[in-house]
Amino acid sequence: MGPRLTRGHAPIAMKSRPRPGQAAENRFVVETKHIIDFAVDGMPAVLATPWLIWFMEHTARKAILPHLEPTESTVGTLVDIEHLAPTPLGQAVNCRAQVLSSDGSQFLFKLEAFDEQEKIANGLHKLNVIDKARFAGRVACKTKPE
Protein backbone atom coordinates (compact mmCIF):
# COMPACT_ATOMS: atom_id res chain seq x y z
CA MET A 1 0.00 0.00 0.00
CA GLY A 2 1.27 3.49 -0.88
CA PRO A 3 1.51 6.67 1.18
CA ARG A 4 -1.51 7.74 3.22
CA LEU A 5 -2.87 11.16 2.35
CA THR A 6 -5.30 13.19 4.41
CA ARG A 7 -7.27 16.35 3.96
CA GLY A 8 -8.98 16.74 7.29
CA HIS A 9 -10.94 13.52 6.76
CA ALA A 10 -10.32 9.80 6.45
CA PRO A 11 -6.91 9.01 4.95
CA ILE A 12 -6.56 8.41 1.22
CA ALA A 13 -4.40 5.34 0.54
CA MET A 14 -3.20 5.75 -3.04
CA LYS A 15 -1.05 2.91 -4.46
CA SER A 16 1.54 5.52 -5.46
CA ARG A 17 1.78 9.23 -6.15
CA PRO A 18 2.24 10.73 -9.59
CA ARG A 19 5.36 12.88 -9.61
CA PRO A 20 5.65 16.40 -10.99
CA GLY A 21 6.36 16.15 -14.71
CA GLN A 22 4.41 12.92 -15.18
CA ALA A 23 2.03 13.30 -18.11
CA ALA A 24 -0.77 11.61 -20.02
CA GLU A 25 -2.16 12.19 -23.49
CA ASN A 26 -5.54 11.61 -25.06
CA ARG A 27 -6.50 11.93 -28.73
CA PHE A 28 -9.97 12.39 -30.21
CA VAL A 29 -11.55 13.42 -33.50
CA VAL A 30 -14.14 16.21 -33.50
CA GLU A 31 -17.51 14.61 -34.26
CA THR A 32 -20.92 16.18 -34.84
CA LYS A 33 -21.82 15.74 -31.16
CA HIS A 34 -18.75 17.84 -30.19
CA ILE A 35 -19.57 20.95 -32.23
CA ILE A 36 -21.18 24.19 -31.09
CA ASP A 37 -24.97 24.17 -31.10
CA PHE A 38 -25.15 27.54 -32.90
CA ALA A 39 -23.38 26.52 -36.14
CA VAL A 40 -26.01 28.17 -38.36
CA ASP A 41 -26.31 31.23 -40.60
CA GLY A 42 -22.67 31.22 -41.69
CA MET A 43 -21.23 30.17 -38.30
CA PRO A 44 -18.86 27.24 -38.98
CA ALA A 45 -19.16 23.90 -37.20
CA VAL A 46 -16.31 23.95 -34.67
CA LEU A 47 -15.39 22.17 -31.45
CA ALA A 48 -17.44 23.48 -28.50
CA THR A 49 -15.49 24.67 -25.48
CA PRO A 50 -17.38 22.44 -22.98
CA TRP A 51 -16.41 19.34 -24.98
CA LEU A 52 -12.78 20.48 -25.19
CA ILE A 53 -12.71 20.94 -21.41
CA TRP A 54 -14.30 17.49 -20.94
CA PHE A 55 -11.53 15.83 -22.94
CA MET A 56 -8.81 17.85 -21.20
CA GLU A 57 -10.18 16.95 -17.74
CA HIS A 58 -10.31 13.27 -18.68
CA THR A 59 -6.69 13.43 -19.81
CA ALA A 60 -5.67 14.59 -16.32
CA ARG A 61 -7.77 11.79 -14.84
CA LYS A 62 -5.99 9.31 -17.12
CA ALA A 63 -2.66 10.42 -15.60
CA ILE A 64 -3.77 9.69 -12.05
CA LEU A 65 -5.92 6.54 -12.42
CA PRO A 66 -3.01 4.04 -12.35
CA HIS A 67 -2.05 5.40 -8.91
CA LEU A 68 -5.45 4.83 -7.28
CA GLU A 69 -6.69 2.00 -5.12
CA PRO A 70 -9.93 0.32 -6.34
CA THR A 71 -11.84 2.15 -3.57
CA GLU A 72 -10.68 5.57 -4.84
CA SER A 73 -11.62 7.91 -7.65
CA THR A 74 -11.15 11.57 -8.53
CA VAL A 75 -13.29 14.69 -8.66
CA GLY A 76 -12.39 17.93 -10.36
CA THR A 77 -12.21 21.04 -8.17
CA LEU A 78 -10.85 23.70 -10.53
CA VAL A 79 -10.85 24.28 -14.28
CA ASP A 80 -9.10 27.31 -15.76
CA ILE A 81 -8.90 26.81 -19.52
CA GLU A 82 -8.27 29.32 -22.28
CA HIS A 83 -9.74 28.19 -25.63
CA LEU A 84 -7.32 29.79 -28.10
CA ALA A 85 -8.37 28.68 -31.58
CA PRO A 86 -11.23 26.98 -33.45
CA THR A 87 -11.06 23.36 -34.56
CA PRO A 88 -13.35 22.21 -37.39
CA LEU A 89 -15.43 19.07 -37.57
CA GLY A 90 -13.34 16.02 -38.49
CA GLN A 91 -9.99 17.25 -37.17
CA ALA A 92 -7.96 15.31 -34.62
CA VAL A 93 -7.15 16.90 -31.27
CA ASN A 94 -4.39 15.79 -28.91
CA CYS A 95 -4.77 16.70 -25.22
CA ARG A 96 -1.88 16.60 -22.76
CA ALA A 97 -2.03 16.78 -18.95
CA GLN A 98 1.14 17.16 -16.89
CA VAL A 99 1.34 16.99 -13.09
CA LEU A 100 2.68 20.28 -11.73
CA SER A 101 2.31 19.69 -7.99
CA SER A 102 0.39 17.95 -5.25
CA ASP A 103 -0.85 18.88 -1.80
CA GLY A 104 -2.26 16.00 0.17
CA SER A 105 -5.00 14.46 -1.96
CA GLN A 106 -5.09 17.39 -4.41
CA PHE A 107 -3.17 17.40 -7.69
CA LEU A 108 -2.56 20.37 -9.99
CA PHE A 109 -2.21 19.76 -13.74
CA LYS A 110 -1.03 21.87 -16.65
CA LEU A 111 -3.34 21.16 -19.60
CA GLU A 112 -2.73 21.74 -23.31
CA ALA A 113 -4.58 20.78 -26.48
CA PHE A 114 -3.46 20.86 -30.10
CA ASP A 115 -5.38 20.29 -33.31
CA GLU A 116 -3.68 19.33 -36.58
CA GLN A 117 -2.40 22.89 -37.09
CA GLU A 118 -1.84 24.65 -33.76
CA LYS A 119 -2.28 24.87 -30.01
CA ILE A 120 -5.99 25.35 -29.36
CA ALA A 121 -6.12 25.50 -25.56
CA ASN A 122 -4.11 25.63 -22.37
CA GLY A 123 -4.74 26.06 -18.68
CA LEU A 124 -4.82 24.47 -15.24
CA HIS A 125 -6.91 21.78 -13.60
CA LYS A 126 -7.10 20.48 -10.02
CA LEU A 127 -8.22 16.98 -9.13
CA ASN A 128 -8.90 15.62 -5.66
CA VAL A 129 -8.50 11.94 -4.89
CA ILE A 130 -11.54 10.75 -2.96
CA ASP A 131 -12.80 7.62 -1.26
CA LYS A 132 -15.77 6.40 -3.34
CA ALA A 133 -17.84 5.14 -0.40
CA ARG A 134 -17.40 8.33 1.61
CA PHE A 135 -18.26 10.42 -1.45
CA ALA A 136 -21.34 8.30 -2.17
CA GLY A 137 -22.44 8.86 1.43
CA ARG A 138 -22.17 12.63 1.02
CA VAL A 139 -24.20 12.46 -2.20
CA ALA A 140 -26.83 10.23 -0.58
CA CYS A 141 -27.35 12.85 2.17
CA LYS A 142 -28.31 15.35 -0.54
CA THR A 143 -30.54 13.00 -2.52
CA LYS A 144 -34.27 13.51 -2.05
CA PRO A 145 -36.44 10.39 -1.82
CA GLU A 146 -38.65 9.86 -4.85
PDB file of C-alpha atoms in Angstrom:
ATOM      1  CA  MET A   1       0.000   0.000   0.000  1.00  0.00           C
ATOM      2  CA  GLY A   2       1.274   3.495  -0.885  1.00  0.00           C
ATOM      3  CA  PRO A   3       1.509   6.673   1.175  1.00  0.00           C
ATOM      4  CA  ARG A   4      -1.506   7.744   3.217  1.00  0.00           C
ATOM      5  CA  LEU A   5      -2.872  11.158   2.351  1.00  0.00           C
ATOM      6  CA  THR A   6      -5.298  13.186   4.408  1.00  0.00           C
ATOM      7  CA  ARG A   7      -7.269  16.353   3.962  1.00  0.00           C
ATOM      8  CA  GLY A   8      -8.983  16.745   7.294  1.00  0.00           C
ATOM      9  CA  HIS A   9     -10.944  13.518   6.760  1.00  0.00           C
ATOM     10  CA  ALA A  10     -10.322   9.800   6.450  1.00  0.00           C
ATOM     11  CA  PRO A  11      -6.913   9.005   4.948  1.00  0.00           C
ATOM     12  CA  ILE A  12      -6.558   8.411   1.218  1.00  0.00           C
ATOM     13  CA  ALA A  13      -4.401   5.339   0.539  1.00  0.00           C
ATOM     14  CA  MET A  14      -3.202   5.746  -3.043  1.00  0.00           C
ATOM     15  CA  LYS A  15      -1.048   2.908  -4.457  1.00  0.00           C
ATOM     16  CA  SER A  16       1.538   5.517  -5.458  1.00  0.00           C
ATOM     17  CA  ARG A  17       1.780   9.230  -6.154  1.00  0.00           C
ATOM     18  CA  PRO A  18       2.239  10.731  -9.588  1.00  0.00           C
ATOM     19  CA  ARG A  19       5.357  12.878  -9.608  1.00  0.00           C
ATOM     20  CA  PRO A  20       5.653  16.400 -10.994  1.00  0.00           C
ATOM     21  CA  GLY A  21       6.357  16.152 -14.714  1.00  0.00           C
ATOM     22  CA  GLN A  22       4.411  12.920 -15.176  1.00  0.00           C
ATOM     23  CA  ALA A  23       2.026  13.295 -18.109  1.00  0.00           C
ATOM     24  CA  ALA A  24      -0.774  11.611 -20.016  1.00  0.00           C
ATOM     25  CA  GLU A  25      -2.163  12.194 -23.495  1.00  0.00           C
ATOM     26  CA  ASN A  26      -5.538  11.610 -25.063  1.00  0.00           C
ATOM     27  CA  ARG A  27      -6.503  11.933 -28.733  1.00  0.00           C
ATOM     28  CA  PHE A  28      -9.967  12.392 -30.209  1.00  0.00           C
ATOM     29  CA  VAL A  29     -11.555  13.418 -33.495  1.00  0.00           C
ATOM     30  CA  VAL A  30     -14.137  16.214 -33.499  1.00  0.00           C
ATOM     31  CA  GLU A  31     -17.510  14.610 -34.258  1.00  0.00           C
ATOM     32  CA  THR A  32     -20.920  16.183 -34.844  1.00  0.00           C
ATOM     33  CA  LYS A  33     -21.816  15.739 -31.160  1.00  0.00           C
ATOM     34  CA  HIS A  34     -18.751  17.842 -30.188  1.00  0.00           C
ATOM     35  CA  ILE A  35     -19.568  20.949 -32.230  1.00  0.00           C
ATOM     36  CA  ILE A  36     -21.177  24.185 -31.089  1.00  0.00           C
ATOM     37  CA  ASP A  37     -24.966  24.172 -31.096  1.00  0.00           C
ATOM     38  CA  PHE A  38     -25.154  27.542 -32.903  1.00  0.00           C
ATOM     39  CA  ALA A  39     -23.381  26.521 -36.138  1.00  0.00           C
ATOM     40  CA  VAL A  40     -26.012  28.171 -38.361  1.00  0.00           C
ATOM     41  CA  ASP A  41     -26.314  31.228 -40.600  1.00  0.00           C
ATOM     42  CA  GLY A  42     -22.669  31.222 -41.691  1.00  0.00           C
ATOM     43  CA  MET A  43     -21.226  30.174 -38.304  1.00  0.00           C
ATOM     44  CA  PRO A  44     -18.865  27.244 -38.981  1.00  0.00           C
ATOM     45  CA  ALA A  45     -19.163  23.903 -37.199  1.00  0.00           C
ATOM     46  CA  VAL A  46     -16.312  23.948 -34.672  1.00  0.00           C
ATOM     47  CA  LEU A  47     -15.392  22.175 -31.450  1.00  0.00           C
ATOM     48  CA  ALA A  48     -17.437  23.484 -28.503  1.00  0.00           C
ATOM     49  CA  THR A  49     -15.492  24.674 -25.476  1.00  0.00           C
ATOM     50  CA  PRO A  50     -17.384  22.444 -22.979  1.00  0.00           C
ATOM     51  CA  TRP A  51     -16.414  19.345 -24.979  1.00  0.00           C
ATOM     52  CA  LEU A  52     -12.783  20.483 -25.189  1.00  0.00           C
ATOM     53  CA  ILE A  53     -12.713  20.936 -21.413  1.00  0.00           C
ATOM     54  CA  TRP A  54     -14.304  17.495 -20.935  1.00  0.00           C
ATOM     55  CA  PHE A  55     -11.527  15.831 -22.940  1.00  0.00           C
ATOM     56  CA  MET A  56      -8.807  17.854 -21.199  1.00  0.00           C
ATOM     57  CA  GLU A  57     -10.176  16.948 -17.741  1.00  0.00           C
ATOM     58  CA  HIS A  58     -10.306  13.271 -18.680  1.00  0.00           C
ATOM     59  CA  THR A  59      -6.694  13.426 -19.811  1.00  0.00           C
ATOM     60  CA  ALA A  60      -5.674  14.588 -16.321  1.00  0.00           C
ATOM     61  CA  ARG A  61      -7.768  11.789 -14.838  1.00  0.00           C
ATOM     62  CA  LYS A  62      -5.990   9.311 -17.120  1.00  0.00           C
ATOM     63  CA  ALA A  63      -2.659  10.421 -15.604  1.00  0.00           C
ATOM     64  CA  ILE A  64      -3.772   9.685 -12.048  1.00  0.00           C
ATOM     65  CA  LEU A  65      -5.923   6.543 -12.424  1.00  0.00           C
ATOM     66  CA  PRO A  66      -3.009   4.044 -12.352  1.00  0.00           C
ATOM     67  CA  HIS A  67      -2.050   5.398  -8.909  1.00  0.00           C
ATOM     68  CA  LEU A  68      -5.447   4.833  -7.281  1.00  0.00           C
ATOM     69  CA  GLU A  69      -6.687   2.000  -5.119  1.00  0.00           C
ATOM     70  CA  PRO A  70      -9.927   0.316  -6.335  1.00  0.00           C
ATOM     71  CA  THR A  71     -11.840   2.153  -3.573  1.00  0.00           C
ATOM     72  CA  GLU A  72     -10.680   5.569  -4.837  1.00  0.00           C
ATOM     73  CA  SER A  73     -11.625   7.913  -7.649  1.00  0.00           C
ATOM     74  CA  THR A  74     -11.151  11.572  -8.530  1.00  0.00           C
ATOM     75  CA  VAL A  75     -13.286  14.686  -8.661  1.00  0.00           C
ATOM     76  CA  GLY A  76     -12.393  17.934 -10.361  1.00  0.00           C
ATOM     77  CA  THR A  77     -12.214  21.036  -8.174  1.00  0.00           C
ATOM     78  CA  LEU A  78     -10.849  23.703 -10.527  1.00  0.00           C
ATOM     79  CA  VAL A  79     -10.854  24.277 -14.278  1.00  0.00           C
ATOM     80  CA  ASP A  80      -9.101  27.315 -15.758  1.00  0.00           C
ATOM     81  CA  ILE A  81      -8.902  26.805 -19.524  1.00  0.00           C
ATOM     82  CA  GLU A  82      -8.273  29.321 -22.284  1.00  0.00           C
ATOM     83  CA  HIS A  83      -9.743  28.192 -25.625  1.00  0.00           C
ATOM     84  CA  LEU A  84      -7.321  29.790 -28.098  1.00  0.00           C
ATOM     85  CA  ALA A  85      -8.365  28.681 -31.578  1.00  0.00           C
ATOM     86  CA  PRO A  86     -11.227  26.978 -33.451  1.00  0.00           C
ATOM     87  CA  THR A  87     -11.064  23.361 -34.560  1.00  0.00           C
ATOM     88  CA  PRO A  88     -13.353  22.212 -37.388  1.00  0.00           C
ATOM     89  CA  LEU A  89     -15.428  19.066 -37.570  1.00  0.00           C
ATOM     90  CA  GLY A  90     -13.344  16.017 -38.489  1.00  0.00           C
ATOM     91  CA  GLN A  91      -9.986  17.246 -37.166  1.00  0.00           C
ATOM     92  CA  ALA A  92      -7.955  15.307 -34.622  1.00  0.00           C
ATOM     93  CA  VAL A  93      -7.148  16.895 -31.273  1.00  0.00           C
ATOM     94  CA  ASN A  94      -4.392  15.790 -28.912  1.00  0.00           C
ATOM     95  CA  CYS A  95      -4.770  16.703 -25.222  1.00  0.00           C
ATOM     96  CA  ARG A  96      -1.881  16.598 -22.758  1.00  0.00           C
ATOM     97  CA  ALA A  97      -2.028  16.778 -18.951  1.00  0.00           C
ATOM     98  CA  GLN A  98       1.139  17.165 -16.887  1.00  0.00           C
ATOM     99  CA  VAL A  99       1.336  16.991 -13.088  1.00  0.00           C
ATOM    100  CA  LEU A 100       2.680  20.281 -11.728  1.00  0.00           C
ATOM    101  CA  SER A 101       2.315  19.694  -7.991  1.00  0.00           C
ATOM    102  CA  SER A 102       0.392  17.947  -5.251  1.00  0.00           C
ATOM    103  CA  ASP A 103      -0.846  18.883  -1.797  1.00  0.00           C
ATOM    104  CA  GLY A 104      -2.265  15.995   0.165  1.00  0.00           C
ATOM    105  CA  SER A 105      -5.004  14.461  -1.955  1.00  0.00           C
ATOM    106  CA  GLN A 106      -5.094  17.387  -4.408  1.00  0.00           C
ATOM    107  CA  PHE A 107      -3.168  17.395  -7.695  1.00  0.00           C
ATOM    108  CA  LEU A 108      -2.564  20.371  -9.990  1.00  0.00           C
ATOM    109  CA  PHE A 109      -2.211  19.758 -13.739  1.00  0.00           C
ATOM    110  CA  LYS A 110      -1.033  21.870 -16.651  1.00  0.00           C
ATOM    111  CA  LEU A 111      -3.339  21.157 -19.601  1.00  0.00           C
ATOM    112  CA  GLU A 112      -2.727  21.742 -23.309  1.00  0.00           C
ATOM    113  CA  ALA A 113      -4.585  20.777 -26.477  1.00  0.00           C
ATOM    114  CA  PHE A 114      -3.456  20.857 -30.097  1.00  0.00           C
ATOM    115  CA  ASP A 115      -5.375  20.288 -33.308  1.00  0.00           C
ATOM    116  CA  GLU A 116      -3.682  19.326 -36.577  1.00  0.00           C
ATOM    117  CA  GLN A 117      -2.400  22.889 -37.093  1.00  0.00           C
ATOM    118  CA  GLU A 118      -1.840  24.646 -33.764  1.00  0.00           C
ATOM    119  CA  LYS A 119      -2.275  24.866 -30.010  1.00  0.00           C
ATOM    120  CA  ILE A 120      -5.989  25.347 -29.361  1.00  0.00           C
ATOM    121  CA  ALA A 121      -6.120  25.501 -25.563  1.00  0.00           C
ATOM    122  CA  ASN A 122      -4.111  25.635 -22.369  1.00  0.00           C
ATOM    123  CA  GLY A 123      -4.740  26.059 -18.684  1.00  0.00           C
ATOM    124  CA  LEU A 124      -4.819  24.474 -15.243  1.00  0.00           C
ATOM    125  CA  HIS A 125      -6.910  21.780 -13.599  1.00  0.00           C
ATOM    126  CA  LYS A 126      -7.095  20.478 -10.016  1.00  0.00           C
ATOM    127  CA  LEU A 127      -8.219  16.977  -9.133  1.00  0.00           C
ATOM    128  CA  ASN A 128      -8.904  15.623  -5.658  1.00  0.00           C
ATOM    129  CA  VAL A 129      -8.503  11.944  -4.888  1.00  0.00           C
ATOM    130  CA  ILE A 130     -11.536  10.754  -2.960  1.00  0.00           C
ATOM    131  CA  ASP A 131     -12.803   7.616  -1.262  1.00  0.00           C
ATOM    132  CA  LYS A 132     -15.771   6.400  -3.343  1.00  0.00           C
ATOM    133  CA  ALA A 133     -17.843   5.140  -0.396  1.00  0.00           C
ATOM    134  CA  ARG A 134     -17.404   8.328   1.611  1.00  0.00           C
ATOM    135  CA  PHE A 135     -18.256  10.424  -1.452  1.00  0.00           C
ATOM    136  CA  ALA A 136     -21.340   8.298  -2.171  1.00  0.00           C
ATOM    137  CA  GLY A 137     -22.443   8.863   1.434  1.00  0.00           C
ATOM    138  CA  ARG A 138     -22.169  12.629   1.017  1.00  0.00           C
ATOM    139  CA  VAL A 139     -24.201  12.460  -2.198  1.00  0.00           C
ATOM    140  CA  ALA A 140     -26.833  10.231  -0.576  1.00  0.00           C
ATOM    141  CA  CYS A 141     -27.348  12.853   2.165  1.00  0.00           C
ATOM    142  CA  LYS A 142     -28.308  15.347  -0.536  1.00  0.00           C
ATOM    143  CA  THR A 143     -30.541  13.005  -2.524  1.00  0.00           C
ATOM    144  CA  LYS A 144     -34.270  13.508  -2.054  1.00  0.00           C
ATOM    145  CA  PRO A 145     -36.443  10.386  -1.816  1.00  0.00           C
ATOM    146  CA  GLU A 146     -38.647   9.858  -4.846  1.00  0.00           C
TER     147      GLU A 146
END
